[in-house]
Coordinates of C-alpha atoms and ligand atoms in Angstrom, one line a residue:
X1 CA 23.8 -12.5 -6.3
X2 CA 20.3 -12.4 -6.6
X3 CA 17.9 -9.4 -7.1
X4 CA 14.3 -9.1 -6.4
X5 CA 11.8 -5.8 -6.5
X6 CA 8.6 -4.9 -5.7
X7 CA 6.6 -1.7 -6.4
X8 CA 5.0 1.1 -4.1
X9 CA 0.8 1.2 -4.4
X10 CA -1.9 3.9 -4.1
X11 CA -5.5 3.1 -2.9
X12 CA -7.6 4.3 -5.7
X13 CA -10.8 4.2 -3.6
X14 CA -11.7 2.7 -0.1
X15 CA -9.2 2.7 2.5
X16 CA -10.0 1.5 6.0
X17 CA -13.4 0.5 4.9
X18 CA -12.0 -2.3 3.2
X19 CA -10.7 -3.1 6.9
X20 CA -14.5 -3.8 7.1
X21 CA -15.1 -5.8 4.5
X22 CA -16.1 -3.4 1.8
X23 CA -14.8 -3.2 -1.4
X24 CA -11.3 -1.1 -2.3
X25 CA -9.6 -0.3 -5.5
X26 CA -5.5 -0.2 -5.5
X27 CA -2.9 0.3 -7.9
X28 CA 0.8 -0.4 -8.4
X29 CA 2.9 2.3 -8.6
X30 CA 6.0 0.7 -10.2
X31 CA 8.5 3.9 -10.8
X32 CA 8.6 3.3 -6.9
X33 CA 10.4 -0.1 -5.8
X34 CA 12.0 -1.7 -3.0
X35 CA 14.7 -3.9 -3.6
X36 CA 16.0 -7.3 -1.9
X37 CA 19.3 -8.3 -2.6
X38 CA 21.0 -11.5 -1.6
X39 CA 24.3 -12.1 -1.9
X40 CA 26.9 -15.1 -0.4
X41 CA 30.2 -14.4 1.6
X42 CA 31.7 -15.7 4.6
X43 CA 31.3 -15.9 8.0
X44 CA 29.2 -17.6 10.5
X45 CA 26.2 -15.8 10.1
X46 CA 22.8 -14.6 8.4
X47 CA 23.3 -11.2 8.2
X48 CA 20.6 -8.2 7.3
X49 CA 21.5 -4.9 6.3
X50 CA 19.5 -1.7 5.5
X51 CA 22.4 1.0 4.2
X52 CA 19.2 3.3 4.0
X53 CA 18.7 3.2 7.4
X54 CA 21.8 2.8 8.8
X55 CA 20.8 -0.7 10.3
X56 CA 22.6 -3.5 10.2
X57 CA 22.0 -6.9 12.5
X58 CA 22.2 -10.3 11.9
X59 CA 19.5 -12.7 12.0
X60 CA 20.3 -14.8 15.1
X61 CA 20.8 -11.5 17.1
X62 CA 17.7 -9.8 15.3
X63 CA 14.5 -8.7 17.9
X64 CA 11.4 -10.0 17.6
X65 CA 9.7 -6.7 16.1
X66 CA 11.9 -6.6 13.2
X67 CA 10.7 -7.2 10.2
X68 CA 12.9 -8.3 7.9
X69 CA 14.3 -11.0 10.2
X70 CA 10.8 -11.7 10.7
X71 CA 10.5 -12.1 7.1
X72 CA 13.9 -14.2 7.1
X73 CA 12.8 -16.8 9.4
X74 CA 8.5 -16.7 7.7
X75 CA 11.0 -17.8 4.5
X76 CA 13.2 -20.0 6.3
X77 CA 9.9 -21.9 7.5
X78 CA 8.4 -22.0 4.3
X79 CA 11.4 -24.0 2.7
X80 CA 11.9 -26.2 5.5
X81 CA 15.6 -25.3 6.6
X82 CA 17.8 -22.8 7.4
X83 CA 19.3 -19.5 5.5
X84 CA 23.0 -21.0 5.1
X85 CA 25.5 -19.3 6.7
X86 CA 27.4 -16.1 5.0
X87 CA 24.3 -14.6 3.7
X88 CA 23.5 -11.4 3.5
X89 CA 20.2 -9.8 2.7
X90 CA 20.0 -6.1 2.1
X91 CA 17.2 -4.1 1.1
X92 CA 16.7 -0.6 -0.4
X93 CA 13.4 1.5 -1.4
X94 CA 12.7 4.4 -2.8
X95 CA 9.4 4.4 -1.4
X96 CA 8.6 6.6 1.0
X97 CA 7.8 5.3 4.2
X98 CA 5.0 5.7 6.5
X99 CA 3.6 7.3 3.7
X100 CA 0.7 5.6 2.3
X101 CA 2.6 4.5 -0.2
X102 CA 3.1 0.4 0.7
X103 CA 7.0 0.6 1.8
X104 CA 6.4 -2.1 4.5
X105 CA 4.6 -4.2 2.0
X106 CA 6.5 -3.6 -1.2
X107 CA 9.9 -4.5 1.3
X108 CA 8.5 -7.4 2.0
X109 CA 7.8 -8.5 -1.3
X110 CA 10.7 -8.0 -2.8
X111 CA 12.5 -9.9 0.4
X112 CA 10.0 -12.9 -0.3
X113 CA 11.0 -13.0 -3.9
X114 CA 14.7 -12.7 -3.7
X115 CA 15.1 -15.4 -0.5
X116 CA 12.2 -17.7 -2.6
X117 CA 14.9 -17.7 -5.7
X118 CA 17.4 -18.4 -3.1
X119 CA 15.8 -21.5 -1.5
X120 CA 14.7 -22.8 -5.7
X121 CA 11.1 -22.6 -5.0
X122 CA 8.2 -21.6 -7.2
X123 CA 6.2 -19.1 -5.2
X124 CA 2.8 -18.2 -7.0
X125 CA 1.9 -14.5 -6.5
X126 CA -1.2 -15.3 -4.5
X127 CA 1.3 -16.9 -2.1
X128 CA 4.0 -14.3 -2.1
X129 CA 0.8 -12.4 -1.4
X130 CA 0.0 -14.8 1.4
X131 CA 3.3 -14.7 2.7
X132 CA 3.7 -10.8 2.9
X133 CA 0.2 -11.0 5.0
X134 CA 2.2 -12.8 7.7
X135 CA 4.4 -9.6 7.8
X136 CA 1.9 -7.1 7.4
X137 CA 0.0 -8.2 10.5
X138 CA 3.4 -7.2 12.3
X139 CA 3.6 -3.8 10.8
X140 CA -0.5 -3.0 11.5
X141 CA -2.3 -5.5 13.3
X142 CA -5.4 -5.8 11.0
X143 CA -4.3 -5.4 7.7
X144 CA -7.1 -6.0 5.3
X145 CA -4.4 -7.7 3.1
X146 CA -5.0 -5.4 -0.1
X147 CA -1.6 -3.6 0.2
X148 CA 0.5 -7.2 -0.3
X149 CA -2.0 -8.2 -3.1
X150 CA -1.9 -5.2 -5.1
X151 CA 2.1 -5.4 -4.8
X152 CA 2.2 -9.1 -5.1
X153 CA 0.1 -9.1 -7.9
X154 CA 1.7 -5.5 -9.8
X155 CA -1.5 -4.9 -11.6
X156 CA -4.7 -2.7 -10.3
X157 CA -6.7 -4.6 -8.4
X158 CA -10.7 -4.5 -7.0
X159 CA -10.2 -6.1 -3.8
X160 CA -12.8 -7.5 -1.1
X161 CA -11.9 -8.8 2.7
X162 CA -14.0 -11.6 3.4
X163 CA -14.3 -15.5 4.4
X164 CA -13.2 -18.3 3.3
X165 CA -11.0 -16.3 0.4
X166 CA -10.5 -12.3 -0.8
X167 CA -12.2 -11.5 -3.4
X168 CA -9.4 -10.0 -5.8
X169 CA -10.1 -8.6 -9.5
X170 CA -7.3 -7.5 -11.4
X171 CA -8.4 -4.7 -14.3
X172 CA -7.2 -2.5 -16.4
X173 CA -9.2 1.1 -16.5
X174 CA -10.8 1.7 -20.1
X175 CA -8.4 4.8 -19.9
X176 CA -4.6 4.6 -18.2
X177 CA -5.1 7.2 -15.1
X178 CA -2.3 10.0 -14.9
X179 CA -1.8 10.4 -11.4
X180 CA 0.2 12.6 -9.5
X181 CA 1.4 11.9 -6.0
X182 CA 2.1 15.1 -3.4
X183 CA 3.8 14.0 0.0
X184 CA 2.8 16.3 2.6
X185 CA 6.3 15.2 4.3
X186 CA 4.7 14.0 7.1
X187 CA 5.1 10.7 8.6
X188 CA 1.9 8.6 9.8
X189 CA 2.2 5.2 11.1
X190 CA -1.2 3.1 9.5
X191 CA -1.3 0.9 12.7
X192 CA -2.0 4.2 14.8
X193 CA -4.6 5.5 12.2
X194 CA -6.1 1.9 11.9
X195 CA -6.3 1.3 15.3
X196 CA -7.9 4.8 16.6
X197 CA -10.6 4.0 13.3
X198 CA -11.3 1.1 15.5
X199 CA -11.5 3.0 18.3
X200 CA -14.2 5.5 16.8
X201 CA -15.9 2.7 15.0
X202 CA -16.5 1.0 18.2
X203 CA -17.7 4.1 19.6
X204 CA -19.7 5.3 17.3
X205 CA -20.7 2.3 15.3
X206 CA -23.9 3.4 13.3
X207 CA -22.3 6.3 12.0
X208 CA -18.8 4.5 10.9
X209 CA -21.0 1.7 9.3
X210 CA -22.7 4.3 7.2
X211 CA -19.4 5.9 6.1
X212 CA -17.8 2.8 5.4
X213 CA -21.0 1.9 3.0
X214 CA -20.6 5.3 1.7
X215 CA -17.2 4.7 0.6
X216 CA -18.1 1.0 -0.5
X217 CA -20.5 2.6 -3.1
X218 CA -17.7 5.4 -3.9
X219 CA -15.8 2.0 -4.7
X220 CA -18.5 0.5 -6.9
X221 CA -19.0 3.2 -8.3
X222 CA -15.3 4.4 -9.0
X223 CA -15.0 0.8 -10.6
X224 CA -17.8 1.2 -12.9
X225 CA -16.6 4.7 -14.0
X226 CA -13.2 3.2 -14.9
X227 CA -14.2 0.4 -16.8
X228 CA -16.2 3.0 -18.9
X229 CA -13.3 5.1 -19.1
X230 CA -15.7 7.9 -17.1
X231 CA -12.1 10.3 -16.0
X232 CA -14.3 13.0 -15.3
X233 CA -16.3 10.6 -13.0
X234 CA -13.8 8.8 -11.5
X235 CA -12.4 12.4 -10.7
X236 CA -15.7 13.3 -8.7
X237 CA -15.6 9.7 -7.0
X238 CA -12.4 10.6 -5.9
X239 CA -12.9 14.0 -4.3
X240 CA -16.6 12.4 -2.3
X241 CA -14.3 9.7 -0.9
X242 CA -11.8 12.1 0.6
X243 CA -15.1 13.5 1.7
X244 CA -15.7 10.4 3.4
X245 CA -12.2 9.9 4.8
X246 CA -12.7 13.5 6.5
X247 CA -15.4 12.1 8.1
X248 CA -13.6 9.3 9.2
X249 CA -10.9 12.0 11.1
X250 CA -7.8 10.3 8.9
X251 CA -7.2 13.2 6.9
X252 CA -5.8 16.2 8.1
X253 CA -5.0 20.1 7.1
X254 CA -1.9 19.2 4.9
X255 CA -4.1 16.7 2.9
X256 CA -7.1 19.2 2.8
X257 CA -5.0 22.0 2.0
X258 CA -3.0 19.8 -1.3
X259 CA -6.6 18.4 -2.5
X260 CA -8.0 21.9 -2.2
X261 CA -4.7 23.3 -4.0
X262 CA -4.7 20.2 -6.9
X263 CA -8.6 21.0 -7.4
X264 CA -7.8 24.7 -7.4
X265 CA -5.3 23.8 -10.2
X266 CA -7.6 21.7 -12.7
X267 CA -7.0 17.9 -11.3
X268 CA -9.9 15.9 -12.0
X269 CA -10.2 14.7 -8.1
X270 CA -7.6 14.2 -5.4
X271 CA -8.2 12.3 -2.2
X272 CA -5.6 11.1 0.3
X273 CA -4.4 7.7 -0.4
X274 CA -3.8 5.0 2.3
X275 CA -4.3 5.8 6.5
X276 CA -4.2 9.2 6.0
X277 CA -3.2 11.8 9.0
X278 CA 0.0 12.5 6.9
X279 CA 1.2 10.7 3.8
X280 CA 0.6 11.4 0.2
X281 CA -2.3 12.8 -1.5
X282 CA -2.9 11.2 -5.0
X283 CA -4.7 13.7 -7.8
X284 CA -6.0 12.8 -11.0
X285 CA -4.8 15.2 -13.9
X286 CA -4.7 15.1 -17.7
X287 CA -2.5 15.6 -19.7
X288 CA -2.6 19.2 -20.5
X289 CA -3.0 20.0 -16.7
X290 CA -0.5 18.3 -15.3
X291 CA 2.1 20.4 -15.3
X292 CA -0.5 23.4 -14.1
X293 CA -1.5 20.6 -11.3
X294 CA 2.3 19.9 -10.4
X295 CA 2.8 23.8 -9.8
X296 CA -0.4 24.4 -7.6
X297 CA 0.8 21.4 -5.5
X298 CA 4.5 22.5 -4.9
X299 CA 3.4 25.8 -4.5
X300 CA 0.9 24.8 -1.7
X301 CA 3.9 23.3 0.0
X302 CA 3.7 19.6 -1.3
X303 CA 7.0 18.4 0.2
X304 CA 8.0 16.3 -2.9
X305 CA 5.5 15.1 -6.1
X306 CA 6.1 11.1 -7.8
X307 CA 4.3 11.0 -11.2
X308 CA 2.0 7.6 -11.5
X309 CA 0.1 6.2 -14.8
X310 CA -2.5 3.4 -14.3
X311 CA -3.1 1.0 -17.2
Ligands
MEV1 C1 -3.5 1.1 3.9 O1 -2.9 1.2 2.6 C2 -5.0 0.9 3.7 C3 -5.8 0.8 5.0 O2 -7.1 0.5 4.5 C4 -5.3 -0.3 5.9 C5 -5.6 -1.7 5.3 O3 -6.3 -1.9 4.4 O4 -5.0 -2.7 5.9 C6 -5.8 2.1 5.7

């Protein structure tokens, strides 16, 4: 049997302007993992379970939108020959998904990792990285690609989309972030909210530009704080990019309502964290507010809170 994981992620600063080539920060959050598990029986087939979801299929009779056959035969490529018969891959998260939170990503991580031990090969983590890309593009048609490298890669990362190569930075803030994570419950597909950014972008493309620098300064500037260990600052930096995403349309009354609350509270900043238009809000707290924090959010109807440090 073999067992591979792969952690959840919050964008720290800069979602969907890193789409656009401006620069993000992201973070692993590793109390939240998917998990890949490969295990040999009989039978003629590849088969691909998901007890979560109730799915089961097998990889011959698997459609083409489905990702973790899609990830199957990516692998399958990648070592030259085929998954042997009797196989069974099943994968589990406790990652929310279509939250903001990486589940597509992190699953295919883990699924890359367990089926690379399987075929003996040596996979780097910019190529596991690489290799989730391929999957990600399913899941959201433009990906900027810093979801699989922050997950790939399990450390905080300052990430830029660009030609011929990412730029990708790993760091470690001056001062380990305490983060709480509020799910507003609701369910947001990033391809849709990607997609209609495009959409407005295209439409309106002076005024996105100008956002999108706005929150690659935020960025810059949120990087800067952190490596001088700025909390206060970084807390700021946080609440102008949600600022920012508002103007961009992702967020939406459930995330207003649970930054306003956090805020309200004592959290240092809060901002939504990933497409946005449901999801999870991430607030910054210390350590004597937390629990103060944790309160204000449940009792501003947070559907469930995940407790995150960075660093
Ligand atoms: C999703 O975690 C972050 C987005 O910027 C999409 C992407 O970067 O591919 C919304």
């Amino acid at each position: 049997m073999i067992t591979a994981t792969a952690p959840g992620k919050v964008i720290l600063f800069g979602e969907h302007a890193v789409v656009y080539g401006r620069p993000a920060l992201a973070a692993p959050v590793t109390q939240l993992r998917a998990r890949a598990v490969v295990e040999m029986g009989d039978g003629p087939e590849v088969r691909l379970v998901a007890p979560d979801l109730g799915r089961a299929t097998t990889l011959a009779a698997a459609r083409a939108d489905n990702a973790l056959a899609a990830t199957a035969r990516l692998m399958e490529q990648r070592a030259g020959r085929p998954l042997p018969p009797g196989l069974s891959l099943s994968v589990s998260s406790a990652i929310p998904i279509a939250s903001g939170l990486g589940s597509g990503a992190a699953i295919a991580v883990a699924v890359i990792r367990a089926l690379g031990d399987c075929f003996q090969l040596e996979l780097s983590r910019e190529e596991v990285s690489a290799l989730a890309y391929e999957i990600e593009r399913l899941h959201h048609g433009t990906p900027s690609g810093i979801d699989n490298t922050v997950i790939a890669f399990e450390q905080p990362v300052y990430f830029v989309r660009q030609q011929p190569a990412n730029r990708i930075e790993t760091f470690r803030p001056a001062r380990p972030l305490r983060l709480v994570i509020a799910d507003t419950g609701v369910r947001s597909a990033t391809k849709v909210v990607v997609g209609d950014v495009r959409r407005r972008w295209e439409a309106e493309r002076d005024r996105f530009e100008a956002i999108f620098d706005a929150c690659g300064r935020l960025a810059e500037a949120g990087r800067a704080a952190l490596a001088a260990g700025d909390l206060a600052a970084v807390g700021r930096l946080m609440d102008e990019n949600h600022a920012q995403l508002v103007e961009m349309t992702v967020s939406s009354a459930d995330l207003d309502h649970l930054a306003g609350a956090a805020r309200a509270a004592g959290a240092l900043g809060a901002k939504l964290s990933g497409a946005g238009r449901g999801g999870n809000l991430i607030a910054l707290v210390d350590e004597s507010g937390e629990a103060a924090v944790c309160d204000g959010l449940m009792a501003a109807g947070a559907a469930r809170l995940f407790r995150s440090d960075v660093g």
